[in-house]
Short mmCIF file of C-alpha atoms (C1' of nucleotides) in Angstrom, two decimals:
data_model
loop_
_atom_site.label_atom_id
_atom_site.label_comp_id
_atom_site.label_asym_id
_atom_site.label_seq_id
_atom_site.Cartn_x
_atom_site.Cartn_y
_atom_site.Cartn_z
CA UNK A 27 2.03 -37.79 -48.79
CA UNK A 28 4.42 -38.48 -51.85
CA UNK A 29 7.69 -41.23 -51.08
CA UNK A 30 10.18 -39.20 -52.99
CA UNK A 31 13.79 -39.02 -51.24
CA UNK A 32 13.12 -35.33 -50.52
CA UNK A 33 9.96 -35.80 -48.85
CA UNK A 34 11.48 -38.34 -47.04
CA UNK A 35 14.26 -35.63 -45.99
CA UNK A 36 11.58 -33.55 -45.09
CA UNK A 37 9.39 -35.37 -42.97
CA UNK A 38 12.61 -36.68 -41.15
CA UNK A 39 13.63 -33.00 -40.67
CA UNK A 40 10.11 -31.86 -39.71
CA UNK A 41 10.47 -34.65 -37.19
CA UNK A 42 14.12 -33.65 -35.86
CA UNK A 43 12.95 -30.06 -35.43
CA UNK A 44 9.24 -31.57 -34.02
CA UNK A 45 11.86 -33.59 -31.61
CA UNK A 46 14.05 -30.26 -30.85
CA UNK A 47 11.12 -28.19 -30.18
CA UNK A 48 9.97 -30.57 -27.68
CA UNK A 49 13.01 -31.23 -26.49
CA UNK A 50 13.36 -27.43 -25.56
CA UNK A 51 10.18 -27.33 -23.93
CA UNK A 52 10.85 -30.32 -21.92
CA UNK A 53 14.00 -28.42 -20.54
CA UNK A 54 11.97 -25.42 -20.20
CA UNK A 55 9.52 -27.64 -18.02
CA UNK A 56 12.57 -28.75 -16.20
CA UNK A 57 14.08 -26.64 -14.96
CA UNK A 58 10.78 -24.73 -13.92
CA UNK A 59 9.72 -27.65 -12.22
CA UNK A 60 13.12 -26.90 -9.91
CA UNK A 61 12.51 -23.35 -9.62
CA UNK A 62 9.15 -24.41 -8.26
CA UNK A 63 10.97 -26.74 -5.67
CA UNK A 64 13.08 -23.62 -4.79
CA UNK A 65 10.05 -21.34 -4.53
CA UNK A 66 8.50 -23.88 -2.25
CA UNK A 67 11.06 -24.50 0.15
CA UNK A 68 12.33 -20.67 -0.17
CA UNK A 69 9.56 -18.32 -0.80
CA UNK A 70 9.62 -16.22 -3.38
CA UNK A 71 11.93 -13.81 -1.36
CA UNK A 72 14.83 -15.67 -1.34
CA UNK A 73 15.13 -17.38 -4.45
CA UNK A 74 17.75 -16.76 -6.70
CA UNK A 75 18.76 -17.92 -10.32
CA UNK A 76 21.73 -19.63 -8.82
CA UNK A 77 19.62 -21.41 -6.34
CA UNK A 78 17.04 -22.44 -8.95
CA UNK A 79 20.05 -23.98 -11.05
CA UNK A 80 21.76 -25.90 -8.15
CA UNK A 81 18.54 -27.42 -7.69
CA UNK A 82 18.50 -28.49 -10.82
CA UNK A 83 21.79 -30.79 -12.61
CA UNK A 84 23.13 -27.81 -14.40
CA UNK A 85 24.36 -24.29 -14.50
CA UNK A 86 23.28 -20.97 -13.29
CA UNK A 87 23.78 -19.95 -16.93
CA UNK A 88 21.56 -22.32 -18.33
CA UNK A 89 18.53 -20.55 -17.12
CA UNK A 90 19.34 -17.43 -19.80
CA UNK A 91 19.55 -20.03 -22.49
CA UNK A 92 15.68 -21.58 -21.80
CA UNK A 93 14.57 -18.10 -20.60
CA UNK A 94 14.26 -14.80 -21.52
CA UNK A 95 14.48 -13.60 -18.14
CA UNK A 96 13.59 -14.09 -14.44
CA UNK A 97 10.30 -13.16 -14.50
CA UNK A 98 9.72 -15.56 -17.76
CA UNK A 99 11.04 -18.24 -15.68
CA UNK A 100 9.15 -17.26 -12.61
CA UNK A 101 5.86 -17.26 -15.06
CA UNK A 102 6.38 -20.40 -16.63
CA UNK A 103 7.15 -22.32 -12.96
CA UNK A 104 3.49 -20.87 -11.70
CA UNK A 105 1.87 -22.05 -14.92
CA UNK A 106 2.91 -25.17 -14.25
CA UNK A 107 2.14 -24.81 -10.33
CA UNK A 108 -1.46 -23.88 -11.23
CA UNK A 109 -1.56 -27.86 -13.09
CA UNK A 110 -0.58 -29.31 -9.65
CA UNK A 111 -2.22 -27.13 -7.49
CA UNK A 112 -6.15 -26.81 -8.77
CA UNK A 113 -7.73 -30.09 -10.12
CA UNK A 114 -8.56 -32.28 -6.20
CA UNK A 115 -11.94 -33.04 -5.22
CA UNK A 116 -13.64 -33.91 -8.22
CA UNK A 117 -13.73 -37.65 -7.99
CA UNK A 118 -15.02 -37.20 -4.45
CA UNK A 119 -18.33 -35.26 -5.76
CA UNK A 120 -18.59 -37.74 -8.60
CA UNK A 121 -18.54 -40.75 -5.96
CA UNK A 122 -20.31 -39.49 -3.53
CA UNK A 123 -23.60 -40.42 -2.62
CA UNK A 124 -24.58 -39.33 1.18
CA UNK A 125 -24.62 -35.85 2.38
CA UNK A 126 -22.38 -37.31 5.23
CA UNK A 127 -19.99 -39.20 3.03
CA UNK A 128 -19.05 -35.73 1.22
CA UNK A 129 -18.93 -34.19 3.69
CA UNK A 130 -16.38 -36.40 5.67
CA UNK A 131 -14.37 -37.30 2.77
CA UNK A 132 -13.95 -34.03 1.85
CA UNK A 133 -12.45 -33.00 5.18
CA UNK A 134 -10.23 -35.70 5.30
CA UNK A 135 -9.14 -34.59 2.03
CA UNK A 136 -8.26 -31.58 3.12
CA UNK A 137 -6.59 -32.97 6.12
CA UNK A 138 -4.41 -35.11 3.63
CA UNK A 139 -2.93 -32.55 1.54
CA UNK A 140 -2.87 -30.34 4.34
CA UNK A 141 -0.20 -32.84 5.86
CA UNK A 142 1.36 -33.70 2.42
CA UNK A 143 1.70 -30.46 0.03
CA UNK A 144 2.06 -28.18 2.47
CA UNK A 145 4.88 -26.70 0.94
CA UNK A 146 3.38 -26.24 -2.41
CA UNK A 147 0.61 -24.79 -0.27
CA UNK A 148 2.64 -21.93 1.56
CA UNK A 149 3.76 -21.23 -2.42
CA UNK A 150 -0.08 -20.37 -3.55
CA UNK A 151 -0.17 -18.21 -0.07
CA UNK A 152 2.77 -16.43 -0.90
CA UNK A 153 2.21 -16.08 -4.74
CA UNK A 154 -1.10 -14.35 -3.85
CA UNK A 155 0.45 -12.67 -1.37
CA UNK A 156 3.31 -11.08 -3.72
CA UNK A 157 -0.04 -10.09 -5.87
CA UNK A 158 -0.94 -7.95 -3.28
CA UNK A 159 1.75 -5.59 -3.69
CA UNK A 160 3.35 -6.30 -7.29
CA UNK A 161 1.28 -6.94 -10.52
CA UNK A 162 3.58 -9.20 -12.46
CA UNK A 163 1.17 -12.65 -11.33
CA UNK A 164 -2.20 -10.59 -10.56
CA UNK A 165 -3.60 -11.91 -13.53
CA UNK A 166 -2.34 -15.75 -12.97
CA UNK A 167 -3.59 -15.14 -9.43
CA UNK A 168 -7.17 -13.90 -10.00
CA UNK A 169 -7.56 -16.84 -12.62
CA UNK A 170 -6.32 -19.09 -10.55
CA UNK A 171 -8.26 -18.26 -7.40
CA UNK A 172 -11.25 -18.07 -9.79
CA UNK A 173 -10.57 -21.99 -10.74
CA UNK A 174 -10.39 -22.37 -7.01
CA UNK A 175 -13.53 -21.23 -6.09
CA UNK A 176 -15.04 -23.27 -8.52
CA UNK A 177 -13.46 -26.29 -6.75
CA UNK A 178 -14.76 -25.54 -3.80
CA UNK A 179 -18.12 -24.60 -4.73
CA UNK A 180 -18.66 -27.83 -6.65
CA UNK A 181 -18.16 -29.74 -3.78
CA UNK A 182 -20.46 -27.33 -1.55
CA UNK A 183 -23.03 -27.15 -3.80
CA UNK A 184 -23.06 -31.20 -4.47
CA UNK A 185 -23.28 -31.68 -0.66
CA UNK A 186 -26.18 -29.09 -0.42
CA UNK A 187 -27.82 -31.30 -3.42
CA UNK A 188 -27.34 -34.44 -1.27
CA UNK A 189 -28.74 -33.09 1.94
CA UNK A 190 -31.77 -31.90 0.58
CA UNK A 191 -30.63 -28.19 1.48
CA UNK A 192 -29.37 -24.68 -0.16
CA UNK A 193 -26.15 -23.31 0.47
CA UNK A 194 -26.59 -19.83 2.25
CA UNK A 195 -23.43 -18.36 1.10
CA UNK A 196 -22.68 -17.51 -2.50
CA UNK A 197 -20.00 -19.47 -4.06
CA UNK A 198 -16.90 -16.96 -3.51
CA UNK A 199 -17.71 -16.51 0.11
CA UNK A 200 -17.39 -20.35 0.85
CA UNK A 201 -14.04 -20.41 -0.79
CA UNK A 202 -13.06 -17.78 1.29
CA UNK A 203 -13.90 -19.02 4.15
CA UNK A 204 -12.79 -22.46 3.24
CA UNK A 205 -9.53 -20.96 2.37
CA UNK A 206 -9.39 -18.88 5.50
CA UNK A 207 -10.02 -21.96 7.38
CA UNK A 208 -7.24 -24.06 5.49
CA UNK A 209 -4.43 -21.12 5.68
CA UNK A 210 -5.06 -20.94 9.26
CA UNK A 211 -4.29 -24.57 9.90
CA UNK A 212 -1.43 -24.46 7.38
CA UNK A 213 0.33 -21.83 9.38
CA UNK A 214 -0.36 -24.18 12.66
CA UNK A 215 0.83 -27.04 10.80
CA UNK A 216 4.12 -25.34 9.59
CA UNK A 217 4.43 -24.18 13.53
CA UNK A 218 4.80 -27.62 14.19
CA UNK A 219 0.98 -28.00 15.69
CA UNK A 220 0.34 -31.60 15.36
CA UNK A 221 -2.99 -30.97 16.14
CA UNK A 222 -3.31 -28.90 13.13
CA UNK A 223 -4.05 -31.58 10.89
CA UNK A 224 -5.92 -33.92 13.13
CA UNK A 225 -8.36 -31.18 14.03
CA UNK A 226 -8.95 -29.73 10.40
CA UNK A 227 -11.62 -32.12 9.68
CA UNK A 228 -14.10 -31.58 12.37
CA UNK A 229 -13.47 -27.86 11.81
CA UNK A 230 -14.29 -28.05 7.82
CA UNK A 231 -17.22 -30.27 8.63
CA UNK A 232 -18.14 -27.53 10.69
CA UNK A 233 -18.04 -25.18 8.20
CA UNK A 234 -19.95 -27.29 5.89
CA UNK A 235 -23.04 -27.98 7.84
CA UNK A 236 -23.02 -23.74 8.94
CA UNK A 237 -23.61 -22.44 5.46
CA UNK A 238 -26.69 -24.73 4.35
CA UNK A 239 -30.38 -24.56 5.82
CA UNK A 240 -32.88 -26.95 5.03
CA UNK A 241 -34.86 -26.13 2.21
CA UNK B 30 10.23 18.30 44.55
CA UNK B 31 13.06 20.60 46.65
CA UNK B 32 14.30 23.63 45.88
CA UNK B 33 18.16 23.67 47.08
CA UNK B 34 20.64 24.07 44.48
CA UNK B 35 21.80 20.48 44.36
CA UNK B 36 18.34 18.90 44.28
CA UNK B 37 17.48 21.30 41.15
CA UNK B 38 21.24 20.20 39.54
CA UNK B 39 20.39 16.48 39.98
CA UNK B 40 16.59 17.05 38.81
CA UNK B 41 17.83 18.83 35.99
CA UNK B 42 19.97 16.24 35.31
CA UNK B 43 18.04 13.34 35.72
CA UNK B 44 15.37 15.25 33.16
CA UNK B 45 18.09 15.87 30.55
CA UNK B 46 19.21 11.55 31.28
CA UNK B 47 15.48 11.13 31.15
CA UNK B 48 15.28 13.16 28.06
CA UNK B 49 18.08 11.50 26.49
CA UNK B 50 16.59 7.97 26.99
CA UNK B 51 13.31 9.33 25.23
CA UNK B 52 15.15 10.64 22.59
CA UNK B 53 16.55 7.37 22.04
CA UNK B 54 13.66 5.93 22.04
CA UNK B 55 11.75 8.22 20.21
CA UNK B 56 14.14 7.87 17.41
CA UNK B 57 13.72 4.23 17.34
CA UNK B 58 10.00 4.86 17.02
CA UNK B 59 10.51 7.32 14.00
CA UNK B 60 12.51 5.32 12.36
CA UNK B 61 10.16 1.74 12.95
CA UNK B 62 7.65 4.00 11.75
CA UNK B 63 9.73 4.67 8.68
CA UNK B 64 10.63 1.22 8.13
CA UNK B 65 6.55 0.36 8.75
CA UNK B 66 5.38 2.74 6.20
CA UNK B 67 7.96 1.05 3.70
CA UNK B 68 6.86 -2.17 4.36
CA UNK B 69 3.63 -1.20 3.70
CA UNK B 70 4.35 0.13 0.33
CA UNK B 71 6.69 -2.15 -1.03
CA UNK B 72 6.36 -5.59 1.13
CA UNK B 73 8.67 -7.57 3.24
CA UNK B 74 10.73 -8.72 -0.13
CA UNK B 75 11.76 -5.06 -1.59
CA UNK B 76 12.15 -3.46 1.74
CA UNK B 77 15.75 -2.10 2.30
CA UNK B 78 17.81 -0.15 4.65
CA UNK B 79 18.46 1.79 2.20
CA UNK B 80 14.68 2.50 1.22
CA UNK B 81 13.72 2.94 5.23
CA UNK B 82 15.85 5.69 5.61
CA UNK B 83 15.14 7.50 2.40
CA UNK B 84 11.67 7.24 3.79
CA UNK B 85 12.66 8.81 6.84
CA UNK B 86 14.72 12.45 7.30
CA UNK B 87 18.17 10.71 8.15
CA UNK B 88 20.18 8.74 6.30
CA UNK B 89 21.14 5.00 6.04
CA UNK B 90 23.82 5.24 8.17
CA UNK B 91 21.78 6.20 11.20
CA UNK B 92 20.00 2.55 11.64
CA UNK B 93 23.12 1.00 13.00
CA UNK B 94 23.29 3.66 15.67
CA UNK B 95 19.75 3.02 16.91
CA UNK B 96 19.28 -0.52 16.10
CA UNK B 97 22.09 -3.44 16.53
CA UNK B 98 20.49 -5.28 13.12
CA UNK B 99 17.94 -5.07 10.41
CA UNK B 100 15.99 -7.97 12.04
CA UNK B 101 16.41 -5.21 15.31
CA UNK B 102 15.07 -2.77 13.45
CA UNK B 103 12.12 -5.01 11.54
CA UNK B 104 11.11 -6.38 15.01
CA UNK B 105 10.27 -2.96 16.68
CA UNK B 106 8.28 -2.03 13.32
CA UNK B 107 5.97 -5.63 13.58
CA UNK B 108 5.61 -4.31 17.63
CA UNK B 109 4.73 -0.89 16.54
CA UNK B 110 2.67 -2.26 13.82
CA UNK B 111 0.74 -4.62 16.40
CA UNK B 112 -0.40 -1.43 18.56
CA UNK B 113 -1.86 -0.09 15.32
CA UNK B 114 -3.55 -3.32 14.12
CA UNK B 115 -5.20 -4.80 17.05
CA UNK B 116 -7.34 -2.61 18.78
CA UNK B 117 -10.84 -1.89 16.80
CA UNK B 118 -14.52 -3.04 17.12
CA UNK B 119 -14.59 -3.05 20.97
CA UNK B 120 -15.97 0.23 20.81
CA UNK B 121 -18.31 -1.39 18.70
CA UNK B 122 -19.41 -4.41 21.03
CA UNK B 123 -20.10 -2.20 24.11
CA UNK B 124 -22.17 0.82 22.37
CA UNK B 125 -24.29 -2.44 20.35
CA UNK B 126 -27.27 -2.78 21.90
CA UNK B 127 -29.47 -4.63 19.17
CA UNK B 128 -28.18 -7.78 17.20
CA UNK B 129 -28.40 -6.13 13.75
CA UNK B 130 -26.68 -3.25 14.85
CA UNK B 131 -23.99 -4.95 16.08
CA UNK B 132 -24.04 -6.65 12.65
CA UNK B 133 -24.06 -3.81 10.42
CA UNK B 134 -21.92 -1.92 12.50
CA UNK B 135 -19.13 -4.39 12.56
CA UNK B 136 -19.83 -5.12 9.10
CA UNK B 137 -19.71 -1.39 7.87
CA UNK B 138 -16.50 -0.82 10.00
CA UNK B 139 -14.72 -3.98 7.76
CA UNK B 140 -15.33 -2.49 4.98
CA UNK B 141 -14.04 1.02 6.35
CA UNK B 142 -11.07 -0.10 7.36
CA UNK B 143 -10.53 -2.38 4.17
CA UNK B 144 -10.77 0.45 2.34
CA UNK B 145 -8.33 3.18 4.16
CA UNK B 146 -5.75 0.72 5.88
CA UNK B 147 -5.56 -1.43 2.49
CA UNK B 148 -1.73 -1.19 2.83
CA UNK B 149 -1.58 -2.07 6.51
CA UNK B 150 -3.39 -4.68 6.39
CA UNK B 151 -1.37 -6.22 3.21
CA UNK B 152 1.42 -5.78 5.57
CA UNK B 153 0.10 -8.03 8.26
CA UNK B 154 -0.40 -10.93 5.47
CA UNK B 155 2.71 -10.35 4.39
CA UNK B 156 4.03 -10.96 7.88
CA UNK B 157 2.46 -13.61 8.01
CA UNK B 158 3.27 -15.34 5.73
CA UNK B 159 6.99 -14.68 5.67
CA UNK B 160 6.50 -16.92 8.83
CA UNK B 161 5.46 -19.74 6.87
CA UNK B 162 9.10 -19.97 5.65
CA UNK B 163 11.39 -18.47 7.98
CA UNK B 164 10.54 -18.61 11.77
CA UNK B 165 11.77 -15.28 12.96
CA UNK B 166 8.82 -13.90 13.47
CA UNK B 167 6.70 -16.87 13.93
CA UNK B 168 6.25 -15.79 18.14
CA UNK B 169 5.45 -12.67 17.32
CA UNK B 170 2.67 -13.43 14.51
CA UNK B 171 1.19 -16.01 16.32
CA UNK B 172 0.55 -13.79 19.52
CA UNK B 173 -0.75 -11.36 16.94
CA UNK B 174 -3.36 -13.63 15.27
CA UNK B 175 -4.17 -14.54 18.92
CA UNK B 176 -5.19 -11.27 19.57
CA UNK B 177 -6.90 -11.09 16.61
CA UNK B 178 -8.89 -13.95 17.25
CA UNK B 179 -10.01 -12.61 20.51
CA UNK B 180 -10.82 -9.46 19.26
CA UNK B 181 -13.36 -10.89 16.59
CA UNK B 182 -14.66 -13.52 19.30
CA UNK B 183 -15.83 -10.42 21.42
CA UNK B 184 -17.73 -9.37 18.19
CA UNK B 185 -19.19 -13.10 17.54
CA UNK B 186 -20.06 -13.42 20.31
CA UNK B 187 -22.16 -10.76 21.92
CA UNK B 188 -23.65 -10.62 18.58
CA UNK B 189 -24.91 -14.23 19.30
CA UNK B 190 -25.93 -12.73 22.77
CA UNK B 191 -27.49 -9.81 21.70
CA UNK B 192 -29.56 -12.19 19.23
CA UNK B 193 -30.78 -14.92 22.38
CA UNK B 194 -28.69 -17.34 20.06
CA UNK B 195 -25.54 -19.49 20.37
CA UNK B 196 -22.20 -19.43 18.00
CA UNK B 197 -21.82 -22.69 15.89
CA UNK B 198 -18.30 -22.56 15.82
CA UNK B 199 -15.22 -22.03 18.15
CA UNK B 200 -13.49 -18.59 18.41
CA UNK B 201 -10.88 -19.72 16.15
CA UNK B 202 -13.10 -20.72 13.14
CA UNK B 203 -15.27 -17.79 13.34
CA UNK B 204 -11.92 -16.08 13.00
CA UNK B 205 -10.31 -18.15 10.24
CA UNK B 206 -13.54 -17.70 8.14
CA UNK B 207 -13.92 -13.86 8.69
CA UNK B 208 -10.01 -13.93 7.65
CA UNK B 209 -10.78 -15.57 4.87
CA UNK B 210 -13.42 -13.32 3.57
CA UNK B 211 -11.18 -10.15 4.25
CA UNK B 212 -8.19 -10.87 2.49
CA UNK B 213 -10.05 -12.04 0.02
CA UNK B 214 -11.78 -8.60 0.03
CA UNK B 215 -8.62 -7.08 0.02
CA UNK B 216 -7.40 -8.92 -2.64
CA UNK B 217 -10.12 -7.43 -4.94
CA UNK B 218 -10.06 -3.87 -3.75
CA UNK B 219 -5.86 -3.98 -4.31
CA UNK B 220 -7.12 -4.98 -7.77
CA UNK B 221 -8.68 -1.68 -8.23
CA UNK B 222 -12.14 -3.70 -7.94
CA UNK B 223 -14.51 -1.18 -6.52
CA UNK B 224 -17.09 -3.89 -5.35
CA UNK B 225 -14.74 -5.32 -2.82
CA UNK B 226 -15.37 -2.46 -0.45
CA UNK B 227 -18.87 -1.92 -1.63
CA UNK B 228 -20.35 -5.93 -1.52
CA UNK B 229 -17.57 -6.59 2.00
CA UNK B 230 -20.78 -5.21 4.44
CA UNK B 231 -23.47 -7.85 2.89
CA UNK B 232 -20.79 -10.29 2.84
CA UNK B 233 -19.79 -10.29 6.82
CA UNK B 234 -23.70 -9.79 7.35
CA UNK B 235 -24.27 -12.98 5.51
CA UNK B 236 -21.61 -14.90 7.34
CA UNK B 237 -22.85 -13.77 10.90
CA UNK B 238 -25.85 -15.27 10.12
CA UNK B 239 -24.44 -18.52 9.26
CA UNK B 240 -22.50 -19.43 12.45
CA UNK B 241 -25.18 -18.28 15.20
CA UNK B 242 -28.22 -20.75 15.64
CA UNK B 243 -31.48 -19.92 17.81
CA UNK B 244 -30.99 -21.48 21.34
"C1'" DC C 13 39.12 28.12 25.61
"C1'" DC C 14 39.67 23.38 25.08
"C1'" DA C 15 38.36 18.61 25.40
"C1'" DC C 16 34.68 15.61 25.19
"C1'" DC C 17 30.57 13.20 23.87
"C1'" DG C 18 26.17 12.24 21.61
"C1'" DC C 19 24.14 12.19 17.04
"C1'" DC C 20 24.54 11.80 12.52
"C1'" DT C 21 26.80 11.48 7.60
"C1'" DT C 22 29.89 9.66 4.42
"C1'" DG C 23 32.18 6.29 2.22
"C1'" DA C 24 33.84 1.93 1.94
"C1'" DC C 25 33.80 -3.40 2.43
"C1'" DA C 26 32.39 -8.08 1.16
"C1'" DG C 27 28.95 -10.77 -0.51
"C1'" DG C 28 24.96 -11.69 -3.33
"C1'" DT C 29 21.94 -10.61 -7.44
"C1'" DG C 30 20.28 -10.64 -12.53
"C1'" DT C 31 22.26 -10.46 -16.84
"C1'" DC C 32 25.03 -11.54 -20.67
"C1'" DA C 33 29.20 -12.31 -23.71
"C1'" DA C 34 32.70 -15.54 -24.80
"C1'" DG C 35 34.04 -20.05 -25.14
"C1'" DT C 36 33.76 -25.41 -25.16
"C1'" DG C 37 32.76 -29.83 -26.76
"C1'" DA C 38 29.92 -32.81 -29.03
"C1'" DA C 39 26.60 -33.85 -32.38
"C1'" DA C 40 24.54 -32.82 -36.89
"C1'" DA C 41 24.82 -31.20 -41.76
"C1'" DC C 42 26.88 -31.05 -45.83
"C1'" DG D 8 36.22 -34.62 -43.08
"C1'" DT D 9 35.02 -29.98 -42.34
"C1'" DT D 10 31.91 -26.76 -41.04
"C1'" DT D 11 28.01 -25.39 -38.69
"C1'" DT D 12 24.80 -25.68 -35.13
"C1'" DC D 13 23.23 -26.83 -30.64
"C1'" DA D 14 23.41 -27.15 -25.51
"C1'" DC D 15 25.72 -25.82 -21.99
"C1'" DT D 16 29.57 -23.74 -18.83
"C1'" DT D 17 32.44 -20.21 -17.29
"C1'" DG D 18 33.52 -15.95 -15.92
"C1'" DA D 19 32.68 -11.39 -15.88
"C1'" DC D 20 29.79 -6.89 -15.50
"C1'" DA D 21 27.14 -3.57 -12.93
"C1'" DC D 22 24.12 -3.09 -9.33
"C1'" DC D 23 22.21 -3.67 -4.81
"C1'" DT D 24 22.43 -5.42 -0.05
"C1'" DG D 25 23.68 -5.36 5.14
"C1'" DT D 26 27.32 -3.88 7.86
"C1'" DC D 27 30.59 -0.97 9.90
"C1'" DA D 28 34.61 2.24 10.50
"C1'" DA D 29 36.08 7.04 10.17
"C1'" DG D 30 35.00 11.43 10.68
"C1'" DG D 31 32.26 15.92 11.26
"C1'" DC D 32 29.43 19.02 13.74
"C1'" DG D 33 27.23 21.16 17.67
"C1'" DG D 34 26.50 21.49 22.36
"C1'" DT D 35 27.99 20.40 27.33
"C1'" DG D 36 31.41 20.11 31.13
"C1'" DG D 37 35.61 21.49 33.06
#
DNA sequence: CCACCGCCTTGACAGGTGTCAAGTGAAAAC
DNA sequence: GTTTTCACTTGACACCTGTCAAGGCGGTGG
């Protein structure tokens, strides 16, 4: 790099636009970030533009500016959901060094953002859910339920490893029934079932110790 | 019955009454049945008045005459919807007289009805999930999964009978888990994935197996 | 024959929706 | 200092929604 005045002009303008660029995406992340709040305390049924914006510090008109459209906004508020919503459970595996201590810490994980996300929860539920009968998010979906199941089976397959056993289930059929498990305490827990959350533990460790045998 | 002129008058009449009150109501059902089939096809979210009755032989005008209020008119669909979704499998459980019949039987009927009620059953996660934000229908849904959860429990558990064994889990988890697998089934075969319906039978199978234990 | 009533259609209403054009005020560019 | 550009607001549009009032049409009762 030369130190002439007009490369100086130019680097300072590459670094103005580098600044405006990011600028715009960090409004773009923004104000997705409050159309996610909306979505989660809404569902997607009853979330409007206007809504999205007054959850947010500016104007329903805004959105048109940073957006191309609904469903752009929409798309860029469940890329950013899928950030929040995938990567748990990892440092558990790493730490964990008794079949037990998975498996209990694990549960109580569950437990824990069982009692503290569940809104963003009840989102995934009824993003998928919308997938079921419009194919705008199929593909986010499927990807992201893919990324799920290798969550889960990480963790399965770990606590297999550290009791000595094989999982008898293949990898997408403990998610689902993982998942099945966790939706139907989510909908308890959103009843108001206090037990919901206390009892999801023992029910997960349940799980856990039904689908390996003993090698 | 009589036969004097007056008796036949106030039979005749109370038919025609009679007949009248089963019109009503047989109007109601059309139309619920009208609104079902929409929700079916388009979900909770797109679902109209408007839609319903272009779906049905009347127009939109007519759904204020028979019901007081689209929520009216919604509930008596979900009622109608839980006659249709509730009763299967027992059937099943009292012609089963071997263990792995039961098994493949129920397993094979999953899969049967996965694949030709796909829409009905997208409905009844729909539902249920709507409930997660708004509690409207919360009574209803949770009577529903109720049900549901008995229904598979009669499955479970003279399978477990039927193979001198004893169910690992409670009723409720055997449900949540089978749940689980299904919609994720369903999730696939709305996809246009033809192994959903295809790979569903081993699946179920392989999950029976999991949750009984030799006594 | 006329009046009435049950069943249904039509058309309108107020409110909400996504979308977009016009305009504003401040900061940047020259 | 003037002009241009950026970031945002305002207000409007066309459309769709649930709701309901007004009226028509056919059959029943008097």
């Amino acid at each position: 790099m030369g130190n002439t005045v007009s490369e100086a002009v130019e680097t300072r303008r590459a670094r103005i636009a580098r600044r405006q660029v990011d600028k715009f995406g960090e409004r773009r992340a923004e104000l997705a970030a409050a159309a996610l709040h909306t979505l989660a305390e809404l569902g997607f049924a009853r979330t409007s533009l206007r809504e999205i914006a007054q959850n947010s510090e500016f104007s329903h008109g805004v959105l048109h500016y940073y957006f191309s459209d609904k469903a752009d906004l929409l798309t860029e508020a469940v890329r950013q959901f899928e950030e929040i919503c995938v990567t748990r459970y990892d440092e558990l595996v790493a730490a964990a060094t008794s079949a037990d201590g998975l498996r209990t810490g694990f549960a109580d994980a569950m437990a824990a953002t069982l009692a503290a996300d569940a809104r963003v929860h009840r989102l995934w539920y009824d993003l998928r859910n919308q997938s079921l009968f419009d194919d705008s998010f199929r593909k986010d979906v499927l990807e992201l339920d893919e990324r799920r199941t290798d969550m889960i089976w990480r963790v399965v397959d770990r606590y297999a490893e550290l009791a000595g056993a094989t999982v008898t289930v293949a990898p997408r059929i403990a998610y689902a029934m993982l998942d099945g498990i966790f939706e139907q305490a989510l909908l308890r827990h959103l009843c108001d079932d206090d037990n919901a959350v206390r009892d999801l533990p023992a029910v997960v460790a349940n799980v856990l110790t039904a689908i390996i045998a003993k090698a």
